[in-house]
PDB file of C-alpha atoms in Angstrom:
ATOM      1  CA  MET A   1       0.035   0.095  -0.074  1.00 45.00           C
ATOM      2  CA  ILE A   2       2.754   2.435   0.880  1.00 47.00           C
ATOM      3  CA  CYS A   3       4.834   1.341  -1.767  1.00 46.00           C
ATOM      4  CA  ALA A   4       2.151   2.147  -4.190  1.00 47.00           C
ATOM      5  CA  GLY A   5       2.227   5.518  -2.901  1.00 47.00           C
ATOM      6  CA  VAL A   6      -1.174   5.202  -0.961  1.00 49.00           C
ATOM      7  CA  PRO A   7      -0.943   6.720   2.647  1.00 59.00           C
ATOM      8  CA  PRO A   8      -2.658   4.573   5.301  1.00 63.00           C
ATOM      9  CA  ASP A   9      -5.554   6.550   7.183  1.00 64.00           C
ATOM     10  CA  LYS A  10      -7.605   6.260  10.319  1.00 69.00           C
ATOM     11  CA  PHE A  11      -9.457   3.116   8.954  1.00 74.00           C
ATOM     12  CA  THR A  12      -6.126   1.293   7.864  1.00 83.00           C
ATOM     13  CA  PHE A  13      -3.972   1.948  10.863  1.00 87.00           C
ATOM     14  CA  PRO A  14      -6.448   0.146  13.385  1.00 88.00           C
ATOM     15  CA  PHE A  15      -6.137  -3.036  11.125  1.00 89.00           C
ATOM     16  CA  VAL A  16      -2.411  -3.156  11.118  1.00 91.00           C
ATOM     17  CA  ILE A  17      -2.070  -2.086  14.603  1.00 93.00           C
ATOM     18  CA  LYS A  18      -4.647  -5.295  15.611  1.00 94.00           C
ATOM     19  CA  ALA A  19      -2.347  -7.591  13.475  1.00 94.00           C
ATOM     20  CA  CYS A  20       0.754  -6.440  15.419  1.00 93.00           C
ATOM     21  CA  ALA A  21      -1.152  -7.030  19.004  1.00 94.00           C
ATOM     22  CA  ALA A  22      -2.397 -10.528  17.518  1.00 94.00           C
ATOM     23  CA  SER A  23       1.115 -11.748  16.706  1.00 94.00           C
ATOM     24  CA  SER A  24       2.749  -9.981  19.456  1.00 94.00           C
ATOM     25  CA  ALA A  25       4.958  -7.972  17.252  1.00 95.00           C
ATOM     26  CA  ILE A  26       5.902  -4.943  19.710  1.00 95.00           C
ATOM     27  CA  GLU A  27       8.684  -3.696  17.488  1.00 96.00           C
ATOM     28  CA  LYS A  28       6.209  -3.556  14.165  1.00 95.00           C
ATOM     29  CA  GLY A  29       3.761  -2.096  16.308  1.00 94.00           C
ATOM     30  CA  LYS A  30       6.200   0.628  17.525  1.00 96.00           C
ATOM     31  CA  GLU A  31       6.931   1.295  14.068  1.00 94.00           C
ATOM     32  CA  VAL A  32       3.245   1.400  13.020  1.00 92.00           C
ATOM     33  CA  HIS A  33       2.896   3.907  16.077  1.00 93.00           C
ATOM     34  CA  ALA A  34       5.561   6.350  14.657  1.00 92.00           C
ATOM     35  CA  SER A  35       3.719   6.211  11.316  1.00 88.00           C
ATOM     36  CA  VAL A  36       0.672   7.264  13.117  1.00 88.00           C
ATOM     37  CA  ILE A  37       2.359  10.181  14.800  1.00 88.00           C
ATOM     38  CA  LYS A  38       3.879  11.172  11.611  1.00 87.00           C
ATOM     39  CA  SER A  39       0.696  11.085   9.866  1.00 84.00           C
ATOM     40  CA  GLY A  40      -1.007  13.191  12.563  1.00 76.00           C
ATOM     41  CA  PHE A  41      -3.739  10.705  13.594  1.00 64.00           C
ATOM     42  CA  HIS A  42      -2.332  10.384  17.080  1.00 62.00           C
ATOM     43  CA  CYS A  43      -3.757  13.516  17.840  1.00 64.00           C
ATOM     44  CA  LYS A  44      -7.208  13.443  16.257  1.00 75.00           C
ATOM     45  CA  ASP A  45      -8.516   9.845  16.227  1.00 86.00           C
ATOM     46  CA  LEU A  46      -9.524   8.294  19.559  1.00 92.00           C
ATOM     47  CA  PHE A  47     -10.067   4.732  17.756  1.00 93.00           C
ATOM     48  CA  VAL A  48      -6.547   4.862  16.596  1.00 92.00           C
ATOM     49  CA  LYS A  49      -5.353   5.629  20.044  1.00 94.00           C
ATOM     50  CA  ASN A  50      -7.594   3.202  21.610  1.00 96.00           C
ATOM     51  CA  THR A  51      -6.004   0.477  19.401  1.00 96.00           C
ATOM     52  CA  LEU A  52      -2.623   1.381  20.073  1.00 96.00           C
ATOM     53  CA  LEU A  53      -3.557   0.981  23.901  1.00 97.00           C
ATOM     54  CA  ASP A  54      -4.882  -2.227  23.392  1.00 97.00           C
ATOM     55  CA  MET A  55      -1.856  -3.395  21.414  1.00 97.00           C
ATOM     56  CA  TYR A  56       0.881  -2.317  23.883  1.00 98.00           C
ATOM     57  CA  LEU A  57      -1.143  -4.119  26.613  1.00 97.00           C
ATOM     58  CA  LYS A  58      -1.486  -7.310  24.596  1.00 97.00           C
ATOM     59  CA  CYS A  59       2.143  -7.103  23.841  1.00 97.00           C
ATOM     60  CA  GLY A  60       3.086  -6.645  27.320  1.00 96.00           C
ATOM     61  CA  SER A  61       4.470  -3.203  27.446  1.00 97.00           C
ATOM     62  CA  LEU A  62       2.524  -1.558  30.457  1.00 97.00           C
ATOM     63  CA  GLU A  63       4.801   1.262  30.022  1.00 97.00           C
ATOM     64  CA  CYS A  64       4.073   2.334  26.571  1.00 97.00           C
ATOM     65  CA  ALA A  65       0.322   1.600  27.099  1.00 98.00           C
ATOM     66  CA  ARG A  66       0.374   3.967  30.186  1.00 98.00           C
ATOM     67  CA  LYS A  67       2.055   6.723  28.013  1.00 97.00           C
ATOM     68  CA  VAL A  68      -0.315   6.534  25.303  1.00 96.00           C
ATOM     69  CA  PHE A  69      -3.314   6.117  27.839  1.00 97.00           C
ATOM     70  CA  ASP A  70      -1.930   9.689  29.318  1.00 96.00           C
ATOM     71  CA  GLU A  71      -1.571  11.229  26.098  1.00 93.00           C
ATOM     72  CA  ILE A  72      -5.204  10.672  25.275  1.00 94.00           C
ATOM     73  CA  PRO A  73      -6.851  14.352  26.058  1.00 92.00           C
ATOM     74  CA  VAL A  74     -10.439  12.812  26.032  1.00 93.00           C
ATOM     75  CA  LYS A  75     -10.806   9.231  26.997  1.00 96.00           C
ATOM     76  CA  ASN A  76     -14.011   7.336  26.370  1.00 96.00           C
ATOM     77  CA  VAL A  77     -15.279   4.243  28.298  1.00 96.00           C
ATOM     78  CA  VAL A  78     -13.089   2.191  26.049  1.00 96.00           C
ATOM     79  CA  SER A  79     -10.048   3.917  26.864  1.00 97.00           C
ATOM     80  CA  TRP A  80     -10.663   3.550  30.377  1.00 97.00           C
ATOM     81  CA  THR A  81     -11.748   0.008  30.305  1.00 97.00           C
ATOM     82  CA  THR A  82      -8.949  -0.875  28.193  1.00 97.00           C
ATOM     83  CA  MET A  83      -6.417   0.536  30.660  1.00 98.00           C
ATOM     84  CA  VAL A  84      -8.266  -0.946  33.585  1.00 97.00           C
ATOM     85  CA  SER A  85      -8.413  -4.347  32.143  1.00 96.00           C
ATOM     86  CA  GLY A  86      -4.854  -4.264  31.204  1.00 96.00           C
ATOM     87  CA  LEU A  87      -3.691  -3.230  34.570  1.00 97.00           C
ATOM     88  CA  VAL A  88      -5.744  -6.235  35.995  1.00 96.00           C
ATOM     89  CA  GLY A  89      -3.977  -8.593  33.532  1.00 94.00           C
ATOM     90  CA  PHE A  90      -0.641  -7.281  34.789  1.00 95.00           C
ATOM     91  CA  GLY A  91      -1.666  -8.071  38.388  1.00 94.00           C
ATOM     92  CA  GLU A  92      -1.785  -4.546  39.249  1.00 96.00           C
ATOM     93  CA  LEU A  93      -5.020  -4.567  41.070  1.00 97.00           C
ATOM     94  CA  ASP A  94      -4.678  -1.519  43.202  1.00 97.00           C
ATOM     95  CA  CYS A  95      -3.496   0.683  40.334  1.00 97.00           C
ATOM     96  CA  ALA A  96      -6.318  -0.783  38.338  1.00 98.00           C
ATOM     97  CA  ARG A  97      -8.898   0.116  41.098  1.00 98.00           C
ATOM     98  CA  LYS A  98      -7.678   3.518  41.588  1.00 98.00           C
ATOM     99  CA  LEU A  99      -8.241   4.023  37.892  1.00 98.00           C
ATOM    100  CA  PHE A 100     -11.537   2.259  37.850  1.00 98.00           C
ATOM    101  CA  ASP A 101     -12.627   4.573  40.622  1.00 97.00           C
ATOM    102  CA  GLN A 102     -11.776   7.709  38.421  1.00 97.00           C
ATOM    103  CA  MET A 103     -13.645   6.500  35.422  1.00 97.00           C
ATOM    104  CA  PRO A 104     -16.514   9.159  34.734  1.00 95.00           C
ATOM    105  CA  VAL A 105     -18.476   6.472  33.297  1.00 92.00           C
ATOM    106  CA  ARG A 106     -18.299   2.800  33.900  1.00 94.00           C
ATOM    107  CA  ASN A 107     -19.628   0.002  31.718  1.00 91.00           C
ATOM    108  CA  MET A 108     -20.430  -3.850  32.541  1.00 90.00           C
ATOM    109  CA  VAL A 109     -16.922  -4.789  30.885  1.00 92.00           C
ATOM    110  CA  SER A 110     -15.187  -2.348  33.407  1.00 94.00           C
ATOM    111  CA  TRP A 111     -16.950  -3.756  36.391  1.00 95.00           C
ATOM    112  CA  THR A 112     -16.580  -7.484  35.223  1.00 93.00           C
ATOM    113  CA  ALA A 113     -12.896  -6.733  34.629  1.00 94.00           C
ATOM    114  CA  MET A 114     -12.298  -5.435  37.893  1.00 96.00           C
ATOM    115  CA  ILE A 115     -14.453  -8.225  39.922  1.00 94.00           C
ATOM    116  CA  ASN A 116     -12.826 -10.936  37.962  1.00 93.00           C
ATOM    117  CA  GLY A 117      -9.361  -9.557  38.389  1.00 95.00           C
ATOM    118  CA  TYR A 118      -9.756  -9.353  42.390  1.00 95.00           C
ATOM    119  CA  VAL A 119     -11.338 -13.215  42.213  1.00 92.00           C
ATOM    120  CA  SER A 120      -8.366 -14.172  40.187  1.00 91.00           C
ATOM    121  CA  ASN A 121      -5.722 -12.752  42.505  1.00 93.00           C
ATOM    122  CA  GLY A 122      -6.945 -14.436  45.504  1.00 91.00           C
ATOM    123  CA  ARG A 123      -9.157 -11.151  46.915  1.00 94.00           C
ATOM    124  CA  PRO A 124     -12.518 -12.631  46.999  1.00 89.00           C
ATOM    125  CA  GLN A 125     -13.577  -9.948  49.797  1.00 89.00           C
ATOM    126  CA  GLU A 126     -13.014  -7.056  47.523  1.00 94.00           C
ATOM    127  CA  ALA A 127     -14.628  -8.808  44.716  1.00 91.00           C
ATOM    128  CA  PHE A 128     -17.913  -8.960  46.712  1.00 86.00           C
ATOM    129  CA  GLU A 129     -17.638  -5.563  47.942  1.00 90.00           C
ATOM    130  CA  LEU A 130     -17.202  -4.202  44.354  1.00 93.00           C
ATOM    131  CA  PHE A 131     -20.230  -6.549  43.152  1.00 88.00           C
ATOM    132  CA  SER A 132     -22.447  -4.897  46.101  1.00 84.00           C
ATOM    133  CA  GLN A 133     -21.358  -1.411  45.120  1.00 92.00           C
ATOM    134  CA  MET A 134     -22.069  -2.401  41.333  1.00 90.00           C
ATOM    135  CA  GLN A 135     -25.809  -3.231  42.415  1.00 84.00           C
ATOM    136  CA  VAL A 136     -26.004  -0.178  44.638  1.00 88.00           C
ATOM    137  CA  GLU A 137     -25.233   1.865  41.384  1.00 91.00           C
ATOM    138  CA  GLY A 138     -28.166  -0.022  39.743  1.00 88.00           C
ATOM    139  CA  VAL A 139     -25.920  -1.781  37.266  1.00 88.00           C
ATOM    140  CA  LYS A 140     -27.295  -5.400  36.741  1.00 84.00           C
ATOM    141  CA  PRO A 141     -24.788  -8.050  36.340  1.00 82.00           C
ATOM    142  CA  ASN A 142     -24.238  -9.963  33.525  1.00 82.00           C
ATOM    143  CA  GLU A 143     -23.323 -13.828  33.281  1.00 79.00           C
ATOM    144  CA  PHE A 144     -19.805 -12.788  32.446  1.00 82.00           C
ATOM    145  CA  THR A 145     -19.744 -10.935  35.760  1.00 82.00           C
ATOM    146  CA  LEU A 146     -21.497 -13.750  37.716  1.00 79.00           C
ATOM    147  CA  VAL A 147     -19.132 -16.535  36.240  1.00 79.00           C
ATOM    148  CA  SER A 148     -16.317 -15.655  38.660  1.00 78.00           C
ATOM    149  CA  LEU A 149     -18.489 -15.105  41.842  1.00 78.00           C
ATOM    150  CA  PRO A 150     -18.722 -18.939  42.759  1.00 74.00           C
ATOM    151  CA  ARG A 151     -15.088 -19.239  43.052  1.00 78.00           C
ATOM    152  CA  ALA A 152     -15.007 -16.092  45.196  1.00 77.00           C
ATOM    153  CA  CYS A 153     -17.836 -17.650  47.658  1.00 74.00           C
ATOM    154  CA  ASN A 154     -15.673 -21.037  47.728  1.00 75.00           C
ATOM    155  CA  GLU A 155     -12.502 -19.101  48.651  1.00 76.00           C
ATOM    156  CA  LEU A 156     -14.431 -17.161  51.466  1.00 75.00           C
ATOM    157  CA  GLY A 157     -16.138 -20.171  52.144  1.00 72.00           C
ATOM    158  CA  SER A 158     -19.293 -18.523  52.451  1.00 64.00           C
ATOM    159  CA  LEU A 159     -22.374 -20.773  51.640  1.00 55.00           C
ATOM    160  CA  ASN A 160     -24.723 -17.744  52.328  1.00 56.00           C
ATOM    161  CA  LEU A 161     -23.078 -15.550  49.659  1.00 57.00           C
ATOM    162  CA  TRP A 162     -23.208 -18.524  47.355  1.00 55.00           C
ATOM    163  CA  TRP A 163     -26.982 -18.924  47.627  1.00 53.00           C
ATOM    164  CA  TRP A 164     -27.564 -15.461  47.440  1.00 55.00           C
ATOM    165  CA  THR A 165     -25.365 -15.057  44.069  1.00 58.00           C
ATOM    166  CA  ARG A 166     -27.350 -18.022  42.796  1.00 55.00           C
ATOM    167  CA  ARG A 167     -30.885 -16.876  43.890  1.00 54.00           C
ATOM    168  CA  GLY A 168     -30.263 -13.487  42.715  1.00 53.00           C
ATOM    169  CA  LYS A 169     -29.413 -14.670  39.314  1.00 52.00           C
ATOM    170  CA  ARG A 170     -32.478 -16.685  39.025  1.00 49.00           C
ATOM    171  CA  ASN A 171     -34.582 -14.035  40.261  1.00 47.00           C
ATOM    172  CA  GLU A 172     -33.374 -11.679  37.324  1.00 53.00           C
ATOM    173  CA  GLY A 173     -35.203 -12.772  34.637  1.00 50.00           C
ATOM    174  CA  GLY A 174     -36.202 -16.398  35.078  1.00 45.00           C
ATOM    175  CA  GLY A 175     -33.187 -18.283  34.444  1.00 48.00           C
ATOM    176  CA  MET A 176     -29.577 -18.724  33.786  1.00 47.00           C
ATOM    177  CA  SER A 177     -27.725 -19.781  30.549  1.00 50.00           C
ATOM    178  CA  GLY A 178     -26.725 -23.543  30.355  1.00 52.00           C
ATOM    179  CA  TRP A 179     -22.981 -22.685  30.718  1.00 46.00           C
ATOM    180  CA  LEU A 180     -23.407 -20.228  33.750  1.00 50.00           C
ATOM    181  CA  LEU A 181     -25.838 -22.906  35.451  1.00 53.00           C
ATOM    182  CA  GLU A 182     -22.965 -25.375  34.698  1.00 57.00           C
ATOM    183  CA  VAL A 183     -20.139 -23.330  36.317  1.00 53.00           C
ATOM    184  CA  MET A 184     -22.319 -22.830  39.436  1.00 52.00           C
ATOM    185  CA  GLU A 185     -23.446 -26.681  39.518  1.00 59.00           C
ATOM    186  CA  GLU A 186     -19.976 -27.372  39.111  1.00 57.00           C
ATOM    187  CA  GLU A 187     -18.551 -24.939  41.992  1.00 54.00           C
ATOM    188  CA  GLU A 188     -21.625 -26.424  44.185  1.00 56.00           C
ATOM    189  CA  GLY A 189     -20.298 -29.947  43.760  1.00 59.00           C
ATOM    190  CA  TRP A 190     -16.820 -28.921  44.532  1.00 52.00           C
ATOM    191  CA  ARG A 191     -18.380 -27.291  47.764  1.00 52.00           C
ATOM    192  CA  LYS A 192     -20.012 -30.596  48.587  1.00 58.00           C
ATOM    193  CA  GLU A 193     -16.624 -32.347  48.329  1.00 59.00           C
ATOM    194  CA  LYS A 194     -14.979 -30.108  50.227  1.00 56.00           C
ATOM    195  CA  GLY A 195     -17.417 -30.453  53.186  1.00 54.00           C
ATOM    196  CA  ARG A 196     -17.258 -34.448  52.913  1.00 52.00           C
ATOM    197  CA  ARG A 197     -13.290 -34.135  53.918  1.00 51.00           C
TER     198      ARG A 197
END
């Protein structure tokens, strides 16, 4: 494309950046980032910036990702959520939570990333505190949010939380999808087995 004299644009750059992320080609990604800067899209296109942010996180460069994030003048929920999810992925839960608390608008992905991060990193109490806060703020959990809660209940050894989670999901709209029900039943089987020991 470039050899043919056709310059990349705001539609082309994200595809190339995503390809770099998918193949963990951070050096190529940095070259593309330099081209983005040279072309001027780094200043005016949020989608390109968010794609760069995601690429650096997927390639394991938290430092470069943080730099891109900090340079975004007006962040949208995707910018914030991508950075929060990235910090969670790096095990930087306290930094992720600080950023999460600063978010002007949170979506279900933001809440879920933070809750799952706490559960995955052995902090189930904080997962449930955040889950409760989510409900107080009127955000209804989805299945992706709920799937990690049985594990948190198990880690806390709280049968009451387990039944509360299960009952809450059943009362929300008449049922659970097959895979969520399977996860919850599997966790229930582990609880029973643990109780027999």
